[in-house]
């Protein structure tokens, strides 16, 4: 059983997570203020402004970073080099491997790729492994 913690502002990440949950039965939990994390899991967030990490995600990372096995991020390809940049910034700042970058609410292919990455890549890895960092 996997745990996925997600942050969504416009609903794109929430729609992505709903597709993942329907296909896998994994526990997906929207980040809430002062949320206490008790299970290792994966973070999925959005990118805001011009490639920034949302404040709600940053607040969550303050208490949950030691529980996170990977980070994935949503963005819009129209932002060019800032596309889904929040995931790269979280990976660099917190030492959490970047698993996937996807556009808006993701395609079915993105959803399947995310599931495959989580199922097959993080088991047995050390948390700071670069093995997942292929999304760039």
PDB file of N, CA and C in Angstrom, residues 80-119:
ATOM      1  N   UNK A  80       7.698  27.019 -20.540  1.00  0.00           N
ATOM      2  CA  UNK A  80       9.047  26.742 -21.047  1.00  0.00           C
ATOM      3  C   UNK A  80       9.941  26.108 -19.997  1.00  0.00           C
ATOM      4  N   UNK A  81      11.091  26.726 -19.727  1.00  0.00           N
ATOM      5  CA  UNK A  81      12.056  26.161 -18.774  1.00  0.00           C
ATOM      6  C   UNK A  81      11.503  26.094 -17.355  1.00  0.00           C
ATOM      7  N   UNK A  82      10.426  26.791 -17.060  1.00  0.00           N
ATOM      8  CA  UNK A  82       9.809  26.753 -15.735  1.00  0.00           C
ATOM      9  C   UNK A  82       8.741  25.664 -15.610  1.00  0.00           C
ATOM     10  N   UNK A  83       8.583  24.850 -16.650  1.00  0.00           N
ATOM     11  CA  UNK A  83       7.593  23.770 -16.638  1.00  0.00           C
ATOM     12  C   UNK A  83       7.817  22.841 -15.445  1.00  0.00           C
ATOM     13  N   UNK A  84       6.809  22.720 -14.580  1.00  0.00           N
ATOM     14  CA  UNK A  84       6.827  21.806 -13.427  1.00  0.00           C
ATOM     15  C   UNK A  84       8.099  21.947 -12.591  1.00  0.00           C
ATOM     16  N   UNK A  85       8.634  23.140 -12.555  1.00  0.00           N
ATOM     17  CA  UNK A  85       9.905  23.406 -11.875  1.00  0.00           C
ATOM     18  C   UNK A  85       9.841  23.185 -10.369  1.00  0.00           C
ATOM     19  N   UNK A  86       8.653  23.223  -9.785  1.00  0.00           N
ATOM     20  CA  UNK A  86       8.529  23.019  -8.337  1.00  0.00           C
ATOM     21  C   UNK A  86       9.122  21.674  -7.923  1.00  0.00           C
ATOM     22  N   UNK A  87       8.906  20.634  -8.717  1.00  0.00           N
ATOM     23  CA  UNK A  87       9.462  19.320  -8.394  1.00  0.00           C
ATOM     24  C   UNK A  87      10.980  19.326  -8.359  1.00  0.00           C
ATOM     25  N   UNK A  88      11.590  19.997  -9.329  1.00  0.00           N
ATOM     26  CA  UNK A  88      13.051  20.089  -9.363  1.00  0.00           C
ATOM     27  C   UNK A  88      13.578  20.874  -8.159  1.00  0.00           C
ATOM     28  N   UNK A  89      12.875  21.933  -7.802  1.00  0.00           N
ATOM     29  CA  UNK A  89      13.317  22.745  -6.659  1.00  0.00           C
ATOM     30  C   UNK A  89      13.198  21.970  -5.348  1.00  0.00           C
ATOM     31  N   UNK A  90      12.105  21.243  -5.165  1.00  0.00           N
ATOM     32  CA  UNK A  90      11.949  20.421  -3.961  1.00  0.00           C
ATOM     33  C   UNK A  90      13.044  19.359  -3.919  1.00  0.00           C
ATOM     34  N   UNK A  91      13.297  18.715  -5.045  1.00  0.00           N
ATOM     35  CA  UNK A  91      14.338  17.683  -5.102  1.00  0.00           C
ATOM     36  C   UNK A  91      15.695  18.255  -4.702  1.00  0.00           C
ATOM     37  N   UNK A  92      16.030  19.416  -5.232  1.00  0.00           N
ATOM     38  CA  UNK A  92      17.332  20.029  -4.953  1.00  0.00           C
ATOM     39  C   UNK A  92      17.433  20.530  -3.518  1.00  0.00           C
ATOM     40  N   UNK A  93      16.391  21.178  -3.016  1.00  0.00           N
ATOM     41  CA  UNK A  93      16.437  21.787  -1.696  1.00  0.00           C
ATOM     42  C   UNK A  93      16.305  20.790  -0.551  1.00  0.00           C
ATOM     43  N   UNK A  94      15.570  19.701  -0.779  1.00  0.00           N
ATOM     44  CA  UNK A  94      15.276  18.771   0.313  1.00  0.00           C
ATOM     45  C   UNK A  94      15.904  17.391   0.112  1.00  0.00           C
ATOM     46  N   UNK A  95      16.593  17.172  -0.999  1.00  0.00           N
ATOM     47  CA  UNK A  95      17.245  15.885  -1.241  1.00  0.00           C
ATOM     48  C   UNK A  95      16.260  14.746  -1.456  1.00  0.00           C
ATOM     49  N   UNK A  96      15.109  15.061  -2.031  1.00  0.00           N
ATOM     50  CA  UNK A  96      14.087  14.053  -2.310  1.00  0.00           C
ATOM     51  C   UNK A  96      14.120  13.762  -3.805  1.00  0.00           C
ATOM     52  N   UNK A  97      14.229  12.511  -4.218  1.00  0.00           N
ATOM     53  CA  UNK A  97      14.324  12.208  -5.648  1.00  0.00           C
ATOM     54  C   UNK A  97      13.103  12.681  -6.442  1.00  0.00           C
ATOM     55  N   UNK A  98      13.371  13.239  -7.623  1.00  0.00           N
ATOM     56  CA  UNK A  98      12.322  13.662  -8.541  1.00  0.00           C
ATOM     57  C   UNK A  98      11.870  12.457  -9.349  1.00  0.00           C
ATOM     58  N   UNK A  99      10.581  12.136  -9.273  1.00  0.00           N
ATOM     59  CA  UNK A  99      10.060  10.966  -9.981  1.00  0.00           C
ATOM     60  C   UNK A  99       9.465  11.324 -11.342  1.00  0.00           C
ATOM     61  N   UNK A 100       8.617  12.361 -11.410  1.00  0.00           N
ATOM     62  CA  UNK A 100       7.902  12.648 -12.659  1.00  0.00           C
ATOM     63  C   UNK A 100       7.464  14.099 -12.707  1.00  0.00           C
ATOM     64  N   UNK A 101       7.533  14.670 -13.906  1.00  0.00           N
ATOM     65  CA  UNK A 101       6.938  15.969 -14.192  1.00  0.00           C
ATOM     66  C   UNK A 101       5.857  15.722 -15.240  1.00  0.00           C
ATOM     67  N   UNK A 102       4.673  16.304 -15.030  1.00  0.00           N
ATOM     68  CA  UNK A 102       3.585  16.096 -15.984  1.00  0.00           C
ATOM     69  C   UNK A 102       2.828  17.405 -16.183  1.00  0.00           C
ATOM     70  N   UNK A 103       2.119  17.477 -17.291  1.00  0.00           N
ATOM     71  CA  UNK A 103       1.400  18.700 -17.617  1.00  0.00           C
ATOM     72  C   UNK A 103      -0.033  18.661 -17.104  1.00  0.00           C
ATOM     73  N   UNK A 104      -0.415  19.759 -16.438  1.00  0.00           N
ATOM     74  CA  UNK A 104      -1.772  19.971 -15.937  1.00  0.00           C
ATOM     75  C   UNK A 104      -2.266  18.775 -15.124  1.00  0.00           C
ATOM     76  N   UNK A 105      -3.333  18.074 -15.544  1.00  0.00           N
ATOM     77  CA  UNK A 105      -3.820  16.921 -14.776  1.00  0.00           C
ATOM     78  C   UNK A 105      -3.279  15.603 -15.321  1.00  0.00           C
ATOM     79  N   UNK A 106      -2.338  15.679 -16.251  1.00  0.00           N
ATOM     80  CA  UNK A 106      -1.682  14.481 -16.765  1.00  0.00           C
ATOM     81  C   UNK A 106      -2.539  13.694 -17.738  1.00  0.00           C
ATOM     82  N   UNK A 107      -1.865  13.005 -18.636  1.00  0.00           N
ATOM     83  CA  UNK A 107      -2.534  12.103 -19.571  1.00  0.00           C
ATOM     84  C   UNK A 107      -2.626  10.728 -18.934  1.00  0.00           C
ATOM     85  N   UNK A 108      -3.370   9.830 -19.557  1.00  0.00           N
ATOM     86  CA  UNK A 108      -3.410   8.444 -19.069  1.00  0.00           C
ATOM     87  C   UNK A 108      -2.008   7.840 -19.078  1.00  0.00           C
ATOM     88  N   UNK A 109      -1.214   8.208 -20.062  1.00  0.00           N
ATOM     89  CA  UNK A 109       0.176   7.726 -20.127  1.00  0.00           C
ATOM     90  C   UNK A 109       0.976   8.230 -18.929  1.00  0.00           C
ATOM     91  N   UNK A 110       0.787   9.496 -18.555  1.00  0.00           N
ATOM     92  CA  UNK A 110       1.466  10.057 -17.381  1.00  0.00           C
ATOM     93  C   UNK A 110       1.069   9.301 -16.114  1.00  0.00           C
ATOM     94  N   UNK A 111      -0.221   9.031 -15.974  1.00  0.00           N
ATOM     95  CA  UNK A 111      -0.719   8.316 -14.803  1.00  0.00           C
ATOM     96  C   UNK A 111      -0.079   6.930 -14.726  1.00  0.00           C
ATOM     97  N   UNK A 112      -0.072   6.219 -15.839  1.00  0.00           N
ATOM     98  CA  UNK A 112       0.523   4.883 -15.869  1.00  0.00           C
ATOM     99  C   UNK A 112       2.021   4.926 -15.605  1.00  0.00           C
ATOM    100  N   UNK A 113       2.700   5.948 -16.118  1.00  0.00           N
ATOM    101  CA  UNK A 113       4.136   6.087 -15.870  1.00  0.00           C
ATOM    102  C   UNK A 113       4.403   6.352 -14.387  1.00  0.00           C
ATOM    103  N   UNK A 114       3.607   7.219 -13.778  1.00  0.00           N
ATOM    104  CA  UNK A 114       3.748   7.508 -12.354  1.00  0.00           C
ATOM    105  C   UNK A 114       3.584   6.224 -11.536  1.00  0.00           C
ATOM    106  N   UNK A 115       2.551   5.459 -11.833  1.00  0.00           N
ATOM    107  CA  UNK A 115       2.298   4.212 -11.104  1.00  0.00           C
ATOM    108  C   UNK A 115       3.478   3.256 -11.262  1.00  0.00           C
ATOM    109  N   UNK A 116       3.979   3.130 -12.480  1.00  0.00           N
ATOM    110  CA  UNK A 116       5.115   2.233 -12.734  1.00  0.00           C
ATOM    111  C   UNK A 116       6.359   2.684 -11.969  1.00  0.00           C
ATOM    112  N   UNK A 117       6.600   3.979 -11.926  1.00  0.00           N
ATOM    113  CA  UNK A 117       7.766   4.509 -11.204  1.00  0.00           C
ATOM    114  C   UNK A 117       7.648   4.192  -9.717  1.00  0.00           C
ATOM    115  N   UNK A 118       6.497   4.472  -9.161  1.00  0.00           N
ATOM    116  CA  UNK A 118       6.315   4.261  -7.722  1.00  0.00           C
ATOM    117  C   UNK A 118       6.371   2.770  -7.390  1.00  0.00           C
ATOM    118  N   UNK A 119       5.757   1.941  -8.218  1.00  0.00           N
ATOM    119  CA  UNK A 119       5.778   0.498  -7.968  1.00  0.00           C
ATOM    120  C   UNK A 119       7.168  -0.094  -8.117  1.00  0.00           C
TER     121      UNK A 119
END
